[in-house]
PDB file of C-alpha atoms in Angstrom:
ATOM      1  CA  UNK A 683     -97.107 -18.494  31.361  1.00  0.00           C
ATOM      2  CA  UNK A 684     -93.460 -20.211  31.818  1.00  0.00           C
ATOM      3  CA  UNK A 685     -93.362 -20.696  28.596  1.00  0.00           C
ATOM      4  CA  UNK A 686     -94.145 -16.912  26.632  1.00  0.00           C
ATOM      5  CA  UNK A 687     -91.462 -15.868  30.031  1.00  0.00           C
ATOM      6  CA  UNK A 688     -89.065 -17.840  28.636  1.00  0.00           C
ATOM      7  CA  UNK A 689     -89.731 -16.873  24.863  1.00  0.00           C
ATOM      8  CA  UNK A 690     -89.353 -13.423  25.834  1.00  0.00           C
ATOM      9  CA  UNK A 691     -86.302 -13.656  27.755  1.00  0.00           C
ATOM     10  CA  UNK A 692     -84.618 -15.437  24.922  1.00  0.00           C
ATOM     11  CA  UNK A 693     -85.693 -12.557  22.550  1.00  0.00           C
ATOM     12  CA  UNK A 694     -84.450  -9.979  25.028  1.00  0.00           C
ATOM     13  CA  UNK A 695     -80.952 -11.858  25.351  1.00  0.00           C
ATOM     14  CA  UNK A 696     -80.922 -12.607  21.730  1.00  0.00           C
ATOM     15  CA  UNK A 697     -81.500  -8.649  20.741  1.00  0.00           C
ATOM     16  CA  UNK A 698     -79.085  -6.925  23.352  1.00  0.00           C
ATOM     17  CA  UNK A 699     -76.209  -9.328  22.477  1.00  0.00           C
ATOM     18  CA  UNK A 700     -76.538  -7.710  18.854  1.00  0.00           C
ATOM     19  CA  UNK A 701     -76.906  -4.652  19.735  1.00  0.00           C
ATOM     20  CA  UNK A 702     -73.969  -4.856  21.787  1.00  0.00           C
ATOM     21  CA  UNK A 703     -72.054  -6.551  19.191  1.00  0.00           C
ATOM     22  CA  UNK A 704     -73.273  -4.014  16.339  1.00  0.00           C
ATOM     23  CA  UNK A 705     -72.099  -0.958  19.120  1.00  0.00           C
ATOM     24  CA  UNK A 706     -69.053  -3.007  19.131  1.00  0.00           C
ATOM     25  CA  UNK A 707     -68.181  -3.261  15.583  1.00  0.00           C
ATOM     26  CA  UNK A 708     -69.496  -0.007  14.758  1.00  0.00           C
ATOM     27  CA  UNK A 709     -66.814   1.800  17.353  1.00  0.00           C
ATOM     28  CA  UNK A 710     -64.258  -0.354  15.908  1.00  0.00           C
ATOM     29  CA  UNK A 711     -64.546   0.579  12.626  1.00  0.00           C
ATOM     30  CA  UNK A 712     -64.905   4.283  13.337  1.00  0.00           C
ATOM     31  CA  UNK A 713     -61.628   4.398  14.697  1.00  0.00           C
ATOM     32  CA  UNK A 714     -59.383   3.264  11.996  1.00  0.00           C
ATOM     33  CA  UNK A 715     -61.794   5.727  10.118  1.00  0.00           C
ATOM     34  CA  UNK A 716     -60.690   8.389  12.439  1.00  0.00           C
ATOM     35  CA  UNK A 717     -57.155   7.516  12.696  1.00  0.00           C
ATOM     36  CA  UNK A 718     -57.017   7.164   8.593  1.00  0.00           C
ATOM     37  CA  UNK A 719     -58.977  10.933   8.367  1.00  0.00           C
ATOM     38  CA  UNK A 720     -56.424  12.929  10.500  1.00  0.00           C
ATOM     39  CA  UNK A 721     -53.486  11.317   9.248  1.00  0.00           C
ATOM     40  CA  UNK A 722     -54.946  11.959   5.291  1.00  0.00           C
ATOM     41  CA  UNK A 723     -55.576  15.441   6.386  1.00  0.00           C
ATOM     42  CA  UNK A 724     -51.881  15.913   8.037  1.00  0.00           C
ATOM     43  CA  UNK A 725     -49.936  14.140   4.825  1.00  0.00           C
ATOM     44  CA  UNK A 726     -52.162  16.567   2.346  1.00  0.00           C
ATOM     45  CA  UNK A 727     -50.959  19.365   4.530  1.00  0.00           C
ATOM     46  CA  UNK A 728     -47.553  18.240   4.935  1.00  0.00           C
ATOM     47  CA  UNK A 729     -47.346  17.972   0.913  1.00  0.00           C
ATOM     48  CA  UNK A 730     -49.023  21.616   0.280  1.00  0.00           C
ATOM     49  CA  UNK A 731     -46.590  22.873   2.545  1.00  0.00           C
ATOM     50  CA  UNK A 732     -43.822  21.300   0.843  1.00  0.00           C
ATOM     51  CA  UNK A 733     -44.885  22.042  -2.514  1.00  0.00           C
ATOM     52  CA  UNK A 734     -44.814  25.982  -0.760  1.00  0.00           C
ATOM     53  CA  UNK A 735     -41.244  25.723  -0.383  1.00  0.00           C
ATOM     54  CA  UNK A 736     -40.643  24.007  -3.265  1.00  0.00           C
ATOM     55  CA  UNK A 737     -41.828  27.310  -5.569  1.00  0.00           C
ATOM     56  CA  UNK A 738     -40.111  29.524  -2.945  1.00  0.00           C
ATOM     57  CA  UNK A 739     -36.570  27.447  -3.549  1.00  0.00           C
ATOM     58  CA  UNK A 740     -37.373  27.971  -7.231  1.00  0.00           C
ATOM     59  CA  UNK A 741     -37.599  31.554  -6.492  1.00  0.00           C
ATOM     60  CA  UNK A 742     -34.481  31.974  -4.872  1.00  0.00           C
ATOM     61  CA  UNK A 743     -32.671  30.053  -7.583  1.00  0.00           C
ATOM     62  CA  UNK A 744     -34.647  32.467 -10.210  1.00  0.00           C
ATOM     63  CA  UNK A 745     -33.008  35.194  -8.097  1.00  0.00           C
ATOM     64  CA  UNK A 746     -29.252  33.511  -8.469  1.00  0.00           C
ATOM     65  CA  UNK A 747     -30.175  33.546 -12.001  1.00  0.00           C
ATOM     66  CA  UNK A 748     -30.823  37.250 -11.799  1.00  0.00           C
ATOM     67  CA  UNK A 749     -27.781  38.120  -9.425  1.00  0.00           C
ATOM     68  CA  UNK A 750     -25.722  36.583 -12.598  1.00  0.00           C
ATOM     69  CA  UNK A 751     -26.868  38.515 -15.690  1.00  0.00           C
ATOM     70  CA  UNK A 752     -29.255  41.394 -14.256  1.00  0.00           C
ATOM     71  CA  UNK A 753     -32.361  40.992 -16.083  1.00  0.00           C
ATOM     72  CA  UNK A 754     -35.080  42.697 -14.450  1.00  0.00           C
ATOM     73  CA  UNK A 755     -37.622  39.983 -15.921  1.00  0.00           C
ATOM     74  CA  UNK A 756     -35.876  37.270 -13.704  1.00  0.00           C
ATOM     75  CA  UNK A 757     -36.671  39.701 -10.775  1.00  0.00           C
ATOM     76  CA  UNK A 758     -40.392  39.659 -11.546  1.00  0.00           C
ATOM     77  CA  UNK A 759     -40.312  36.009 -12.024  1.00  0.00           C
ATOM     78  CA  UNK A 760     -38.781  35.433  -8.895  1.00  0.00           C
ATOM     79  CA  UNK A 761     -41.069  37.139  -7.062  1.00  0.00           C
ATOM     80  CA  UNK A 762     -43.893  35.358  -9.017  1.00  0.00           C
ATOM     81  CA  UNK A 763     -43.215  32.090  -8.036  1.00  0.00           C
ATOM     82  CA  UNK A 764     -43.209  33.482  -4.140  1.00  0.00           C
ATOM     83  CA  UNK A 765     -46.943  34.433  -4.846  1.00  0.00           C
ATOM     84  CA  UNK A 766     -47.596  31.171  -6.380  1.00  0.00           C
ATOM     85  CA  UNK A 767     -46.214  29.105  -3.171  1.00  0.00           C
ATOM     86  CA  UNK A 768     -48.195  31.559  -1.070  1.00  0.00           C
ATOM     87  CA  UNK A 769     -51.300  30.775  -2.942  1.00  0.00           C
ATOM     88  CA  UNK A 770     -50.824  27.376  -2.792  1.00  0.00           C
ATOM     89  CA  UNK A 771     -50.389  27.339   0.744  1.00  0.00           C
ATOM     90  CA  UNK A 772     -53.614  29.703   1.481  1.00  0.00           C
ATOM     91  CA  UNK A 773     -56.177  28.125  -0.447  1.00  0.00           C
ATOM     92  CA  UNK A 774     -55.109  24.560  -0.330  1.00  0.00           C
ATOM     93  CA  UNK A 775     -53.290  23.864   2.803  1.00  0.00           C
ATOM     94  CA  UNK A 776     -54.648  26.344   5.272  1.00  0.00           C
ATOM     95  CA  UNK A 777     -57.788  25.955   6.150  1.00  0.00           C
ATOM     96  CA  UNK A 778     -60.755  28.772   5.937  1.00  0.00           C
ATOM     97  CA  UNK A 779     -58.536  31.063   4.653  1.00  0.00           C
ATOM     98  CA  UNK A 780     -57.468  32.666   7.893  1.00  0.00           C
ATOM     99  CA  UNK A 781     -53.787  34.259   6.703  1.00  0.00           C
ATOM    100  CA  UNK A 782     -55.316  35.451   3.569  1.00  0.00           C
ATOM    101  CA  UNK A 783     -54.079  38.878   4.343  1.00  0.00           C
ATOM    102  CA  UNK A 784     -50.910  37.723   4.275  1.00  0.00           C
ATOM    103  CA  UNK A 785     -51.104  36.662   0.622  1.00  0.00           C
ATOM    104  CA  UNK A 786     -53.152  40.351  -0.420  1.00  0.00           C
ATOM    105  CA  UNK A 787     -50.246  41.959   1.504  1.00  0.00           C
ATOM    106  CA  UNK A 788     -47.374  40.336  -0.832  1.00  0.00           C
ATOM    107  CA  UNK A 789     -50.166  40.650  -4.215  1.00  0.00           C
ATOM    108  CA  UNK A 790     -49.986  44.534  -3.435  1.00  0.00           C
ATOM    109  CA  UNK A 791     -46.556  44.382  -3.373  1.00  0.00           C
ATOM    110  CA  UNK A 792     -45.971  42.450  -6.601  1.00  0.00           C
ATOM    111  CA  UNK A 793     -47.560  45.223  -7.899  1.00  0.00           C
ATOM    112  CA  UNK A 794     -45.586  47.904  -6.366  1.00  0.00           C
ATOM    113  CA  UNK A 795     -43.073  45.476  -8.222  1.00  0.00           C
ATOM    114  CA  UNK A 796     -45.140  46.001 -11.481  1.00  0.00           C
ATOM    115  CA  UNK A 797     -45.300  49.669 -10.929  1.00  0.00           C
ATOM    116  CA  UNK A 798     -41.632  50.202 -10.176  1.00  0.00           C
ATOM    117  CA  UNK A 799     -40.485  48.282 -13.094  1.00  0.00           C
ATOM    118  CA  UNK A 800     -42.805  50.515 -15.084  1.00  0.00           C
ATOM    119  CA  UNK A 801     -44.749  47.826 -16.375  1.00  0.00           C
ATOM    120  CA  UNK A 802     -48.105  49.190 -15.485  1.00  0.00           C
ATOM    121  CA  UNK A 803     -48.485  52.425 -14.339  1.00  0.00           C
ATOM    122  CA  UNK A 804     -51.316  54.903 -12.851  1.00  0.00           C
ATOM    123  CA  UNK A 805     -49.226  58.302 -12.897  1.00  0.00           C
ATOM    124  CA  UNK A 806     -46.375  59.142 -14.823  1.00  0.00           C
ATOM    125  CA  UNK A 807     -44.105  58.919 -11.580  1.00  0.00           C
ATOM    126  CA  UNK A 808     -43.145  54.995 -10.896  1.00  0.00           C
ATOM    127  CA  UNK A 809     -41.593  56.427  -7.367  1.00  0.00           C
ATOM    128  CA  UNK A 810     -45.153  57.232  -6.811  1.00  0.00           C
ATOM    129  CA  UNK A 811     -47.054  54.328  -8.518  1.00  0.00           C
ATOM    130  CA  UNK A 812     -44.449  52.155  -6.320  1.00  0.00           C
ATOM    131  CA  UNK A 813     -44.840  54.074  -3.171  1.00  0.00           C
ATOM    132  CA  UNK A 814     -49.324  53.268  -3.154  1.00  0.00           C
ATOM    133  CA  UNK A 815     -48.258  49.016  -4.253  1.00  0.00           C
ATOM    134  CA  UNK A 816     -46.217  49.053  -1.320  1.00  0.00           C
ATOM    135  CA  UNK A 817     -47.919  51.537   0.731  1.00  0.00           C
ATOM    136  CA  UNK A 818     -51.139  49.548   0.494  1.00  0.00           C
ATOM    137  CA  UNK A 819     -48.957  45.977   1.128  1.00  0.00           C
ATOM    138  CA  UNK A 820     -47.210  47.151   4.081  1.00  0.00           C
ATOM    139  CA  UNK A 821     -50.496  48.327   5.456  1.00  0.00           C
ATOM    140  CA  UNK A 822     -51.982  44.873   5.254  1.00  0.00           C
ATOM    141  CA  UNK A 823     -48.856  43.169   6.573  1.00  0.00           C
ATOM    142  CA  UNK A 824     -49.734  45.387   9.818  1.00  0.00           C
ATOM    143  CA  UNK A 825     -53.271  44.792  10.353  1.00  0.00           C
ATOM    144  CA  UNK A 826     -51.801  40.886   9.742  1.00  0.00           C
ATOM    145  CA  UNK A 827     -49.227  40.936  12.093  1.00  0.00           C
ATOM    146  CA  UNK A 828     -51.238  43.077  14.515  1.00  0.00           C
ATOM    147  CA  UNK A 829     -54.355  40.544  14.197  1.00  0.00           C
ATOM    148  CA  UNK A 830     -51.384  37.585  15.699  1.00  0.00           C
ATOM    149  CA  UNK A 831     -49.313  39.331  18.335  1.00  0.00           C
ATOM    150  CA  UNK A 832     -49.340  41.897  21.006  1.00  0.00           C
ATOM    151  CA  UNK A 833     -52.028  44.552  20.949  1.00  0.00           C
ATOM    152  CA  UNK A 834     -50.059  47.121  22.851  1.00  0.00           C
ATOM    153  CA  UNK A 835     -46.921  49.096  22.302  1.00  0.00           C
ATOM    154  CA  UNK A 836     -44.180  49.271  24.777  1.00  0.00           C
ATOM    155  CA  UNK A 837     -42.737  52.963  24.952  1.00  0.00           C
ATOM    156  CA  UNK A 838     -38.959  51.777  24.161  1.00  0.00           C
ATOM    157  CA  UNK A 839     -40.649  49.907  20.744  1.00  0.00           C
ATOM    158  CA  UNK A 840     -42.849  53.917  20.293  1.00  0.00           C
ATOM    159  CA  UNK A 841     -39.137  55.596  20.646  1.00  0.00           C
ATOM    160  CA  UNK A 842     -37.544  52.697  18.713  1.00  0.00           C
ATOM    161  CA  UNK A 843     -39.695  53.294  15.777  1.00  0.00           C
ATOM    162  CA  UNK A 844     -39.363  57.011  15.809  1.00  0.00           C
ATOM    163  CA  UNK A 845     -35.693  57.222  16.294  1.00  0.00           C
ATOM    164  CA  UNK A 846     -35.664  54.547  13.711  1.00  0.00           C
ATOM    165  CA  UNK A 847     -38.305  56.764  11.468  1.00  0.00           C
ATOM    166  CA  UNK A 848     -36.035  59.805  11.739  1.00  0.00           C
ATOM    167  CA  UNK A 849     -32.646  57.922  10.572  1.00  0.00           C
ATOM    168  CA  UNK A 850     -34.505  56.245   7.597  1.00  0.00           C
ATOM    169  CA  UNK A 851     -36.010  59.477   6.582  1.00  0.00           C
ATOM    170  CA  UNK A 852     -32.845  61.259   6.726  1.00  0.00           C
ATOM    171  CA  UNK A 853     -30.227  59.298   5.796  1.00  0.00           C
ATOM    172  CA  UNK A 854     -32.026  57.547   2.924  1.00  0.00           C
ATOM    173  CA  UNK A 855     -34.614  59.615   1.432  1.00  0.00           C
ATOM    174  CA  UNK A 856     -34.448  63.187   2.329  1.00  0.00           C
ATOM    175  CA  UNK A 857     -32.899  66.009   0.087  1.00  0.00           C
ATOM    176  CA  UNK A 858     -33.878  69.343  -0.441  1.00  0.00           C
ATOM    177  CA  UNK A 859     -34.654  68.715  -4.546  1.00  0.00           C
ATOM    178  CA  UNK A 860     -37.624  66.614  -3.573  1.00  0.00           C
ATOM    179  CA  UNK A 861     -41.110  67.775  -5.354  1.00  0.00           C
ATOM    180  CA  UNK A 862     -43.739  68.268  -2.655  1.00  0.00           C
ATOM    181  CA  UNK A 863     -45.624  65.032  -3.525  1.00  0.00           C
ATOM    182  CA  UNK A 864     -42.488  63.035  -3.622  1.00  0.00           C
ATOM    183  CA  UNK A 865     -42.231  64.918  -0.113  1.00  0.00           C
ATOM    184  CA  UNK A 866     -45.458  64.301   1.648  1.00  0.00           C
ATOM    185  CA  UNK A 867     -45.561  60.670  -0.621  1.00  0.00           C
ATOM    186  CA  UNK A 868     -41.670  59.740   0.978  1.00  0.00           C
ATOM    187  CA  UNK A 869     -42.905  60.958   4.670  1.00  0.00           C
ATOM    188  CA  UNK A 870     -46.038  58.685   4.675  1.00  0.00           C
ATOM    189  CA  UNK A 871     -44.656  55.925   3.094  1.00  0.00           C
ATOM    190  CA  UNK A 872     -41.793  55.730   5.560  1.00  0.00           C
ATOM    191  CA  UNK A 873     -44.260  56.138   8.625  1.00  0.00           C
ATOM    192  CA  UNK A 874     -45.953  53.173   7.751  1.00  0.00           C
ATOM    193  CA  UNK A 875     -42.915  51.159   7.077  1.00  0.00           C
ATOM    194  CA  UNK A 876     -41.807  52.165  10.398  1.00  0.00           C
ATOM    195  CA  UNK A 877     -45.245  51.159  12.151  1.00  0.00           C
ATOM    196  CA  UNK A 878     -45.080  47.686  10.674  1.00  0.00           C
ATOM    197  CA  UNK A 879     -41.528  47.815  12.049  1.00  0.00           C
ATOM    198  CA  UNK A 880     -42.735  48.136  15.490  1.00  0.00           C
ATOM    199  CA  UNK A 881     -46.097  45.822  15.460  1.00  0.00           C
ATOM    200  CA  UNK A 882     -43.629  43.017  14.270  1.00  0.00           C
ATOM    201  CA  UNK A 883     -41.180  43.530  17.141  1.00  0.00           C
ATOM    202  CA  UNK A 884     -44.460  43.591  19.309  1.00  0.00           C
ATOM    203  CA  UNK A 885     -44.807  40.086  17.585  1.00  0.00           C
ATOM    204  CA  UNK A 886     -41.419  38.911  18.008  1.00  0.00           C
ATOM    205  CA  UNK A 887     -41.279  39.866  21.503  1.00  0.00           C
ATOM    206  CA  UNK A 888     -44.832  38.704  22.151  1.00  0.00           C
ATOM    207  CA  UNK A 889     -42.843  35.146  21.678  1.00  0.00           C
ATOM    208  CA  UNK A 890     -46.002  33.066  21.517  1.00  0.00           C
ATOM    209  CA  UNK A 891     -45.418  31.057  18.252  1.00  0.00           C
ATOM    210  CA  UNK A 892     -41.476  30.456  19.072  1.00  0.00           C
ATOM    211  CA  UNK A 893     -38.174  31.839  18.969  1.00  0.00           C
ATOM    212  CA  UNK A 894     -37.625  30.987  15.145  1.00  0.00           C
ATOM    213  CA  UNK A 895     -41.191  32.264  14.138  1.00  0.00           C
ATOM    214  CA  UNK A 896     -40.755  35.320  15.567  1.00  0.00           C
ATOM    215  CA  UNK A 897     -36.892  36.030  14.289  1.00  0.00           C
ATOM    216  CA  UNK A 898     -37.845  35.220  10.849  1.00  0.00           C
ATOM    217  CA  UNK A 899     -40.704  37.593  11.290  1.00  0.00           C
ATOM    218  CA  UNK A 900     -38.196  40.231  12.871  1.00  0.00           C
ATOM    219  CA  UNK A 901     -35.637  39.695   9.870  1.00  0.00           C
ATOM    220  CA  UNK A 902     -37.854  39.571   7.409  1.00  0.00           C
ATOM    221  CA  UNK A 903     -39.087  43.317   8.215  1.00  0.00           C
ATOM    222  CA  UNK A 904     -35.600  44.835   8.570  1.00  0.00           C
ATOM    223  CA  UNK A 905     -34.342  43.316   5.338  1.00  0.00           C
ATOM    224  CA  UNK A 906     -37.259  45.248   3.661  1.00  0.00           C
ATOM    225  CA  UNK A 907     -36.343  48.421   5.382  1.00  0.00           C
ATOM    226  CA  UNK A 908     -32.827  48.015   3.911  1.00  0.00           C
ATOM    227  CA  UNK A 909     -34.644  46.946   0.775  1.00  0.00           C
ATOM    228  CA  UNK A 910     -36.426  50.388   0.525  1.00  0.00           C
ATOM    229  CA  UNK A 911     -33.385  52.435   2.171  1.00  0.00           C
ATOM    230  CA  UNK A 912     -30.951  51.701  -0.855  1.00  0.00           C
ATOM    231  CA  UNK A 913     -33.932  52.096  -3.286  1.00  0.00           C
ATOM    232  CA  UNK A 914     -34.790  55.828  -1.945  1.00  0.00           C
ATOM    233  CA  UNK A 915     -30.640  56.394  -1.824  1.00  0.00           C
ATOM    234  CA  UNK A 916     -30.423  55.447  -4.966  1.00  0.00           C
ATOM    235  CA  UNK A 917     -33.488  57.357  -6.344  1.00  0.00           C
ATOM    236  CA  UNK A 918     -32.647  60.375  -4.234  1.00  0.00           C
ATOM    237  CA  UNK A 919     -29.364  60.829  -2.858  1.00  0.00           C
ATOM    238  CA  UNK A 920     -26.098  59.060  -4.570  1.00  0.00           C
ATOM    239  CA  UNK A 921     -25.202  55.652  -5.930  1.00  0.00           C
ATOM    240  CA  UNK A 922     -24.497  52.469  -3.878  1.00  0.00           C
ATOM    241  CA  UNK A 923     -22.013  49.393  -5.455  1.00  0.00           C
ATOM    242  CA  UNK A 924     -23.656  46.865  -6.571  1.00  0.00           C
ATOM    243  CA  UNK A 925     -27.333  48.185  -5.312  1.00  0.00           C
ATOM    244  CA  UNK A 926     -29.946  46.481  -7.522  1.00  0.00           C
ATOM    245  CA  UNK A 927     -28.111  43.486  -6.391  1.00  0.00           C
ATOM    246  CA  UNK A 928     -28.281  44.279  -2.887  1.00  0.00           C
ATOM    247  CA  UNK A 929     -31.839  45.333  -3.803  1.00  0.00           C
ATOM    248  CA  UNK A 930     -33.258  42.223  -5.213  1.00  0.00           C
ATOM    249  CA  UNK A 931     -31.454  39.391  -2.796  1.00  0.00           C
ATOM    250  CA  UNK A 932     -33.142  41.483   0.302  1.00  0.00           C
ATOM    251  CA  UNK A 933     -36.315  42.025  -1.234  1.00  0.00           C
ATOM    252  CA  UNK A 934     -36.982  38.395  -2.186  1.00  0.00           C
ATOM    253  CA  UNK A 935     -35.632  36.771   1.062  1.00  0.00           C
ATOM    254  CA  UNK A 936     -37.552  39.499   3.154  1.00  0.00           C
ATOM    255  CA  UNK A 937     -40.940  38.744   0.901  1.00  0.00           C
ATOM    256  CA  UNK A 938     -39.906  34.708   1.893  1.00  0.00           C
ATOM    257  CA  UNK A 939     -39.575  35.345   5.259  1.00  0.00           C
ATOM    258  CA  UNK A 940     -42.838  37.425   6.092  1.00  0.00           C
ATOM    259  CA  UNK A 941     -44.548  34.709   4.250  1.00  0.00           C
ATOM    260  CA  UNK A 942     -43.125  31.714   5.876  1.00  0.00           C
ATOM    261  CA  UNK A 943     -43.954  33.425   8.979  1.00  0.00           C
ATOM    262  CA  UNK A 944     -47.349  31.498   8.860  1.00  0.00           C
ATOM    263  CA  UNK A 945     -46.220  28.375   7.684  1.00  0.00           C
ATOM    264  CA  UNK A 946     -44.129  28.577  11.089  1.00  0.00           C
ATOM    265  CA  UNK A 947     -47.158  29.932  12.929  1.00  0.00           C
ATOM    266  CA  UNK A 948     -48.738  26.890  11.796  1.00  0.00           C
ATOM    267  CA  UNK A 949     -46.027  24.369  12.240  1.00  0.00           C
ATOM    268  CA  UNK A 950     -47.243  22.249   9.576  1.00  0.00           C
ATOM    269  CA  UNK A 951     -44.093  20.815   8.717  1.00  0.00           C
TER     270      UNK A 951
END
């Protein structure tokens, strides 16, 4: 009897030491593991992000290019190379595809880009063509910047974007020569340039991803107003010095700016 007590006892002692010891080493090696797996995961991020800004620097030096000689080509190829940083960022550092809308929102308005340039086309009007590529873009950049910031309008941002509405529509686009679809097709268009103006302040205000997030959110919606102001003048009203420059340097750094908006929002970098 002392002698199968004393078997057993050894066998018990002998079998809870190694499972202790194979606990041990098993929770040991997990962590490195662990440790190695986030880290990994941050460097690939940190080098999709970078490679982000590296085709957005490349755009902006496309754009110098284009500030020098004119060439309306260089202007599409600047704003190429934004879409292919924004791509890169959505489907390879970002995970499950959550700011998508961001990157439909600056697709739709490459091709308002197409449109304008008369590239493509879908009437004979490009003012028109243009006016549903950015129509539909700015639409998505609300719904995008609504999704991340406050829900609710304050009355001074309502007033804001009405008083802001009527000066737009005025000063920049209206004259009595307008055809009625250019008319009705100017009025909605500016509407829902002034909405996204005032979701976006709602956003910068809002203040929950940062001071810098939400300024370069802020500026990067007024340079497009200005963007679309001299191109209606320009269309509609008069001439401006040196306006397809003007044109082209705050289109591209407002398009940079909305986009880097999540790569802020994420603080990957």
């Amino acid at each position: 009897g002392s002698l199968y007590s004393g078997v057993v006892y050894i066998v018990f002692v002998f079998n809870d030491t190694a499972t202790t010891a194979i606990y041990t080493l098993s929770l040991h090696d997990a962590l490195p593991i662990l440790y190695f797996g986030d880290y990994n995961r941050c460097r690939s991020m940190g080098i999709g992000t970078l490679i982000t800004f590296i085709f957005y620097l490349i755009s902006l030096g496309i754009l110098a290019v284009h500030l020098n000689n004119g060439k309306k080509n260089h202007f599409l190829l600047s704003v190429v190379f934004i879409v292919f940083g924004s791509i890169n960022y959505n489907l390879f550092v970002v995970s499950d595809y959550k700011y998508v809308i961001f990157l439909f929102a600056l697709l739709f308005s490459f091709l308002g880009d197409l449109f304008m340039a008369n590239k493509i086309k879908i009437v004979e009007s490009r003012i028109i063509n243009g006016i549903l590529g950015f129509g539909i873009a700015h639409i998505l950049y609300i719904i995008a910047f609504y999704r991340l910031g406050e829900k609710e309008l304050l009355y001074w941002q309502v007033l804001l974007g009405i008083f802001a509405f009527l000066i737009i529509y005025r000063i920049a686009v209206y004259t009595p020569s307008l055809s009625r679809i250019l008319l009705v097709g100017t009025l909605v268009y500016s509407a829902i340039l002034v909405i996204l103006l005032m979701i976006i302040s709602a956003f910068a205000i809002s203040n929950e991803y940062g001071i810098i997030t939400s300024l370069v959110a802020l500026f990067g919606v007024v340079l497009f107003i200005v963007s679309d102001s001299i191109i209606a003048y320009t269309e509609f009203k008069g001439t401006i010095p040196n306006s397809s420059q003007l044109i082209a340097v705050t289109y591209i750094i407002s398009q940079i700016m909305l986009q880097g908006t999540v790569i802020l929002i994420e603080g990957a970098i």
